[in-house]
Short mmCIF file of C-alpha atoms in Angstrom, two decimals:
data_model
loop_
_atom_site.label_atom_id
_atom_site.label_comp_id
_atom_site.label_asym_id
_atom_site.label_seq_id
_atom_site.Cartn_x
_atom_site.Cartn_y
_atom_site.Cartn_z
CA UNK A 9 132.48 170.60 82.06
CA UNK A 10 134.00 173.52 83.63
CA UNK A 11 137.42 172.17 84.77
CA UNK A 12 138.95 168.91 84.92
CA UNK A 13 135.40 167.14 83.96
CA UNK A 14 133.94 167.90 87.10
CA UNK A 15 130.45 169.14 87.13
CA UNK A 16 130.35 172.73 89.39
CA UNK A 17 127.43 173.70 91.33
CA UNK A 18 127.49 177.25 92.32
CA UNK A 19 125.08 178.63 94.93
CA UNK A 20 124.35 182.03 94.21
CA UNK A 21 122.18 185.14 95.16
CA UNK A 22 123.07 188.56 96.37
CA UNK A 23 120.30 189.03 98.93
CA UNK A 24 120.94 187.96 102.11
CA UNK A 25 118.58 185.38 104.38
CA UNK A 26 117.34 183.06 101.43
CA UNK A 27 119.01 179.85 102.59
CA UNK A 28 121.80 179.92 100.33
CA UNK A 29 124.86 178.82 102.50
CA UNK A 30 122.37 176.07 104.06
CA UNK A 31 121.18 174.68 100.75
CA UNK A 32 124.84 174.93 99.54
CA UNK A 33 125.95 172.37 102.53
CA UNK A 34 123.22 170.04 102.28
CA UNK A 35 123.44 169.69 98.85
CA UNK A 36 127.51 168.68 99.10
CA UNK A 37 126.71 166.40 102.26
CA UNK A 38 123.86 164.92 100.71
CA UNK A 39 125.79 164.15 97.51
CA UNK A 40 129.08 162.50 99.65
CA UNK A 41 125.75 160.42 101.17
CA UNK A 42 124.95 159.04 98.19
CA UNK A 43 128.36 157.63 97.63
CA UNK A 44 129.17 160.22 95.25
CA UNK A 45 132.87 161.91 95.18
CA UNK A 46 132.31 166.03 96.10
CA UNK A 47 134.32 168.82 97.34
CA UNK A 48 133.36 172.26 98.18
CA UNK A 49 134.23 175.81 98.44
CA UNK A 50 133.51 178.38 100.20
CA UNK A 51 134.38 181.87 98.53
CA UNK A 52 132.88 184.20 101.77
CA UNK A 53 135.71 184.52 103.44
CA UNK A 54 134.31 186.69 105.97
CA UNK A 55 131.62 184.37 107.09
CA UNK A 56 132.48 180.91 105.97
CA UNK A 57 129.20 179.40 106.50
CA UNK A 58 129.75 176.37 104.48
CA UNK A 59 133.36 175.92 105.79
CA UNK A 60 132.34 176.23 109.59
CA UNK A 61 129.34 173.76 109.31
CA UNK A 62 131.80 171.38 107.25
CA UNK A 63 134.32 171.82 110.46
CA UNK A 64 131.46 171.54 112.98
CA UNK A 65 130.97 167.67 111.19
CA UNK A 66 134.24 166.92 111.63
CA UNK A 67 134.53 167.34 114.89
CA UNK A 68 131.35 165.95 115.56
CA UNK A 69 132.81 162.85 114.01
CA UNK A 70 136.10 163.04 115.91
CA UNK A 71 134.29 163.42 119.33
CA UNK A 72 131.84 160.50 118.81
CA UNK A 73 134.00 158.34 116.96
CA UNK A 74 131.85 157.75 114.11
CA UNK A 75 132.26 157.81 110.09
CA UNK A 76 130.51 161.08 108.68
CA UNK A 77 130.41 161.07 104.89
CA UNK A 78 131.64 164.81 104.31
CA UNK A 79 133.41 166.54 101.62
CA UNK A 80 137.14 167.86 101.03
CA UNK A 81 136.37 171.82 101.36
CA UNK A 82 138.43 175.21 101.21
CA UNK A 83 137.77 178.72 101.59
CA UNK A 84 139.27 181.84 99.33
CA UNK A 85 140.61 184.07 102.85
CA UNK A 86 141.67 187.26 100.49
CA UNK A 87 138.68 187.48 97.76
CA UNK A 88 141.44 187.02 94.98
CA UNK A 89 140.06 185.21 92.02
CA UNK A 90 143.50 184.29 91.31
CA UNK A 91 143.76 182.34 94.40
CA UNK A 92 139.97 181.00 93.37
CA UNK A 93 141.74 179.30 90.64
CA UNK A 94 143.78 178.04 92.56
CA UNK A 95 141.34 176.57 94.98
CA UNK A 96 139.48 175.49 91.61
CA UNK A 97 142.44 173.12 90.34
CA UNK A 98 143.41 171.65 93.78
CA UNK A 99 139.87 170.58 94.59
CA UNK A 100 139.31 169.15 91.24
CA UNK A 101 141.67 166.90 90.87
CA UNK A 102 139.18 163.23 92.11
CA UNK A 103 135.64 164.23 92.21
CA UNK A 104 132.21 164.40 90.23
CA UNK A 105 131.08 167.51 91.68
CA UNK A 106 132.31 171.05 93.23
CA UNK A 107 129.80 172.51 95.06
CA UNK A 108 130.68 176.47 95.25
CA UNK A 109 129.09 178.75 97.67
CA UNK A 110 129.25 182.78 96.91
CA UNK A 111 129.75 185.48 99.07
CA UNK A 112 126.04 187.48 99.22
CA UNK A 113 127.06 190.44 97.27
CA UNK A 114 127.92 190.88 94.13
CA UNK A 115 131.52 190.89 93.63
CA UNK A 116 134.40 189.36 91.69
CA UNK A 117 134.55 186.15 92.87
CA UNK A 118 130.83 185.35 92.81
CA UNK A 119 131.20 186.67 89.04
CA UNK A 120 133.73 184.30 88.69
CA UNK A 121 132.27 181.51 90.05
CA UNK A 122 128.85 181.58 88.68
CA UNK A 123 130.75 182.01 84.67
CA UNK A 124 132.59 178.60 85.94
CA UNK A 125 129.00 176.87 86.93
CA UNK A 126 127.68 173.95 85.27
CA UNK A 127 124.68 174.22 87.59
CA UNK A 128 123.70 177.60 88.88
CA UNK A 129 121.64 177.83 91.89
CA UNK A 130 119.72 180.49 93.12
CA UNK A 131 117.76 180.10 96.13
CA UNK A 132 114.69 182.88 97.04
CA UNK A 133 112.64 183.40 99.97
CA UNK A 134 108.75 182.97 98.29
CA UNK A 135 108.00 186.62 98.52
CA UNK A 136 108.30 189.90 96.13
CA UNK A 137 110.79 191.16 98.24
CA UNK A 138 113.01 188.34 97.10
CA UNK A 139 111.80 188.07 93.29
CA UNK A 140 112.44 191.88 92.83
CA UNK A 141 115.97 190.33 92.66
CA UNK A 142 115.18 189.05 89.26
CA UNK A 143 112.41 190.66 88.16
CA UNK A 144 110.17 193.10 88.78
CA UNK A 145 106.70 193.23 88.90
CA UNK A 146 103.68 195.51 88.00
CA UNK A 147 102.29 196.53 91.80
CA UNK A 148 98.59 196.20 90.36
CA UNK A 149 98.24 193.21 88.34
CA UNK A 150 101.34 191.30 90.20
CA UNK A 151 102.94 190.98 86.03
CA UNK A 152 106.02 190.58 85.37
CA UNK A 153 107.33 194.26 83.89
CA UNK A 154 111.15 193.61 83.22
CA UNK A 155 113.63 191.20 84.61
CA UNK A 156 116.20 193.22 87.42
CA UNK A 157 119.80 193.56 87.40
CA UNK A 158 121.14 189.97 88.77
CA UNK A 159 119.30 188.57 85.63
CA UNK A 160 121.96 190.42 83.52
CA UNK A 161 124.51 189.11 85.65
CA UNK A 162 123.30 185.38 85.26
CA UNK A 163 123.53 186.66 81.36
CA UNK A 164 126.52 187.52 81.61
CA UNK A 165 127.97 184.80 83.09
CA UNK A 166 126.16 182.27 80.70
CA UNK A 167 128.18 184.14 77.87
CA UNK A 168 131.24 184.37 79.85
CA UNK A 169 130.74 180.37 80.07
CA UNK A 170 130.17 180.00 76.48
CA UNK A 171 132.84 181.88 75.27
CA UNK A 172 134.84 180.31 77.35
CA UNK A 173 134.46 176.38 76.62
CA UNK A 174 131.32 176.43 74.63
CA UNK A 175 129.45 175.20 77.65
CA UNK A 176 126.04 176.07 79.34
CA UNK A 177 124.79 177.19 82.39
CA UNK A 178 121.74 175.71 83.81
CA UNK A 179 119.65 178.04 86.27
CA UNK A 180 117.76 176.73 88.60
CA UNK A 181 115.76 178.98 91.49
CA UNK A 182 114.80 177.25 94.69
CA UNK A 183 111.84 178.45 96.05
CA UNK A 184 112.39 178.26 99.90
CA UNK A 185 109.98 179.07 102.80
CA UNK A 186 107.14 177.76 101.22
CA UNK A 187 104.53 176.70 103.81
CA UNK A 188 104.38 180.17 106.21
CA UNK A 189 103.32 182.14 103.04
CA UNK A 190 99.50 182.87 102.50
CA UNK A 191 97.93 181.28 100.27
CA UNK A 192 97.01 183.79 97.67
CA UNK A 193 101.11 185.48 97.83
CA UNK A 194 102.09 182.25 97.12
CA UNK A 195 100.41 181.97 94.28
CA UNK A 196 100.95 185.30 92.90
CA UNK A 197 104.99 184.74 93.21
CA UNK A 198 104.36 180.98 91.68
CA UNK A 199 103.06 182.85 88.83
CA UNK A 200 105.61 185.69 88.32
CA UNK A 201 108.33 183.04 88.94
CA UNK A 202 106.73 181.04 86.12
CA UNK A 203 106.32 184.15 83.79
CA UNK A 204 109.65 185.19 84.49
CA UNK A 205 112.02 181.81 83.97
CA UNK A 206 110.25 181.56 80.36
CA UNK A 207 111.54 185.39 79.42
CA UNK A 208 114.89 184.96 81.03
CA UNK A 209 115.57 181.32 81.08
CA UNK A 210 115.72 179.65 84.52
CA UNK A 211 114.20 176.36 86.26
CA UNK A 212 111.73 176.35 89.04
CA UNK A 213 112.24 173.86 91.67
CA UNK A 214 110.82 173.73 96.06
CA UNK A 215 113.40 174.26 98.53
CA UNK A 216 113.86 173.80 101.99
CA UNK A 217 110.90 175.50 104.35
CA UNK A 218 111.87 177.57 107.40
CA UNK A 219 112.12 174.85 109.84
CA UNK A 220 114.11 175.31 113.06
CA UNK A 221 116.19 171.50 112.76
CA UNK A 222 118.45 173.29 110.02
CA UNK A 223 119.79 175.95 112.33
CA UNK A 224 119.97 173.53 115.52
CA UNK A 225 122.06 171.06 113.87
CA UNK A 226 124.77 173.40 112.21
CA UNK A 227 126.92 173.30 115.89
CA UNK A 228 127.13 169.41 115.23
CA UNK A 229 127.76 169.80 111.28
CA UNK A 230 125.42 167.33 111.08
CA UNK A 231 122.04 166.84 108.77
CA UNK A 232 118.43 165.22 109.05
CA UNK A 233 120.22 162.33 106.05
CA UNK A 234 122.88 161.52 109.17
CA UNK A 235 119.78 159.10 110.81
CA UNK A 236 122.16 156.98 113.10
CA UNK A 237 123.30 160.07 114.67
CA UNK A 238 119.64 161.87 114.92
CA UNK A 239 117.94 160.01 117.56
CA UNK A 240 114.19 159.51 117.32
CA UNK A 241 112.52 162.02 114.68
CA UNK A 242 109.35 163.52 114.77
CA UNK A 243 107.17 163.90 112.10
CA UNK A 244 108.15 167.54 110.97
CA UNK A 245 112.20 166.31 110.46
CA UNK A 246 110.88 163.28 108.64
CA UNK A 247 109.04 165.65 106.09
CA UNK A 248 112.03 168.01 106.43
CA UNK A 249 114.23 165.35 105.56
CA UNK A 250 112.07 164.58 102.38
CA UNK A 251 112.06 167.93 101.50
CA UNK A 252 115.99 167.44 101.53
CA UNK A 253 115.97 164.67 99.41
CA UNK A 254 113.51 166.13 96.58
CA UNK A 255 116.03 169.30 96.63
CA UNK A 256 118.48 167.31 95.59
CA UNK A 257 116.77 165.31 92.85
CA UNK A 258 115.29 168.68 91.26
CA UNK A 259 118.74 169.65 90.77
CA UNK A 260 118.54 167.04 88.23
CA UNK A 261 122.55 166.47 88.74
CA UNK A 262 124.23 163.92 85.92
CA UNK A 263 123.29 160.43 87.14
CA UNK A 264 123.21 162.00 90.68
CA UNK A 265 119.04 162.13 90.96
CA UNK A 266 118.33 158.83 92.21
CA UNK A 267 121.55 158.30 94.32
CA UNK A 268 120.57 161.42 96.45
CA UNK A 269 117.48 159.63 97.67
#
């Protein structure tokens, strides 16, 4: 494990737009759902996506006086990995999982924080624009030519990670925005993606899609697993909600796939 036994699971991509702060939230809510003890961090200190939706909750839970499972969470303000450390230690101290969310650039502290992850996560819209991230492709026959730039990075870090405690990193790309693509793209990406995590050594898993509920509910902090405080549901937030849940599981988190559900 990466510090203090706790299993870290960084959210990572330098492109902006592919979900990543959202799936980084819902993954540390969904986890303190299940019963299981998670903090988080949030290393953009500019935006603080994860940190503002995890304030939004608590005062949603305040002002309606109701119990909202929710994570401890912090945010590194300067973009000092020194005072990521810091943050590191102090939110390690009681839980199973640390769920890290990067800044969308590359800098130090998302350097940092993906050579510290246990479970690297790299969500992608479905489309070239977003593959071309990690690899590119042949503009004719839609192959996979070489793999780009944040692949060395991931390399990188899984030495820096070895080096450092002998551990490994596993890679996992969520595939979000599935159902708006056509149907031929889709499977042209499907296939590159496939291609490509074979060469460079990364797991394939589905997303969330591009549904509107995930946006509407960040003012209350709340999610689509947070029923008693939902109302009725129609049917698209019931399959969103599924879609949640198998997000989750496909992280394939130690003993944390069948709690999530």
């Amino acid at each position: 494990m990466a510090i203090n036994g706790v299993h870290l699971i960084v959210f990572a991509n330098e492109k902006g737009g592919s979900g990543k702060s959202t799936t980084a939230v819902h993954t540390a809510i969904g986890l303190a759902q299940a019963g299981r003890r998670v903090a988080a961090l949030d290393l953009d200190g500019r935006q603080k996506t994860l940190a503002r939706y995890l304030e939004n909750r608590r005062e949603t839970a305040k002002r309606r006086g109701v119990e909202l499972a929710s994570p401890e969470f912090a945010v590194v303000n300067d973009g000092r990995t020194e005072t990521f450390e810091e943050k590191l230690e102090m939110l390690t101290r009681d839980v199973e999982f640390l769920v890290i969310d990067t800044p969308g650039r590359d800098d130090d502290l998302a350097r940092a924080a993906a050579g510290r992850a246990d479970t690297l996560v790299t969500p992608l819209n479905d489309s070239f624009i977003d593959l071309d991230l990690i690899g590119q492709v042949d503009p004719e026959t839609y192959k996979v030519k070489r793999p780009s730039f944040y692949a060395e990075v991931v390399w990188d870090a899984r030495k820096a990670r070895a080096k450092t405690d002998g551990g490994t990193v596993d890679w996992v790309v969520l595939r979000n925005r599935l159902q708006h693509l056509e149907a031929r793209n889709m499977r042209r990406v499907g296939d590159a993606l496939g291609e490509l995590s074979k060469r460079v050594g990364f797991r394939v898993i589905p997303g969330l899609g591009e549904r509107v509920i995930y946006r509407e509910l960040f003012p209350k902090g709340i999610t689509l697993l947070d029923l008693q405080q939902l109302g009725e549901l129609g049917i698209s937030h019931i399959a969103a909600r599924q879609e949640l849940r198998e997000m989750i599981s496909g992280l394939a988190l130690p003993e944390a796939a069948a709690n999530a559900a």
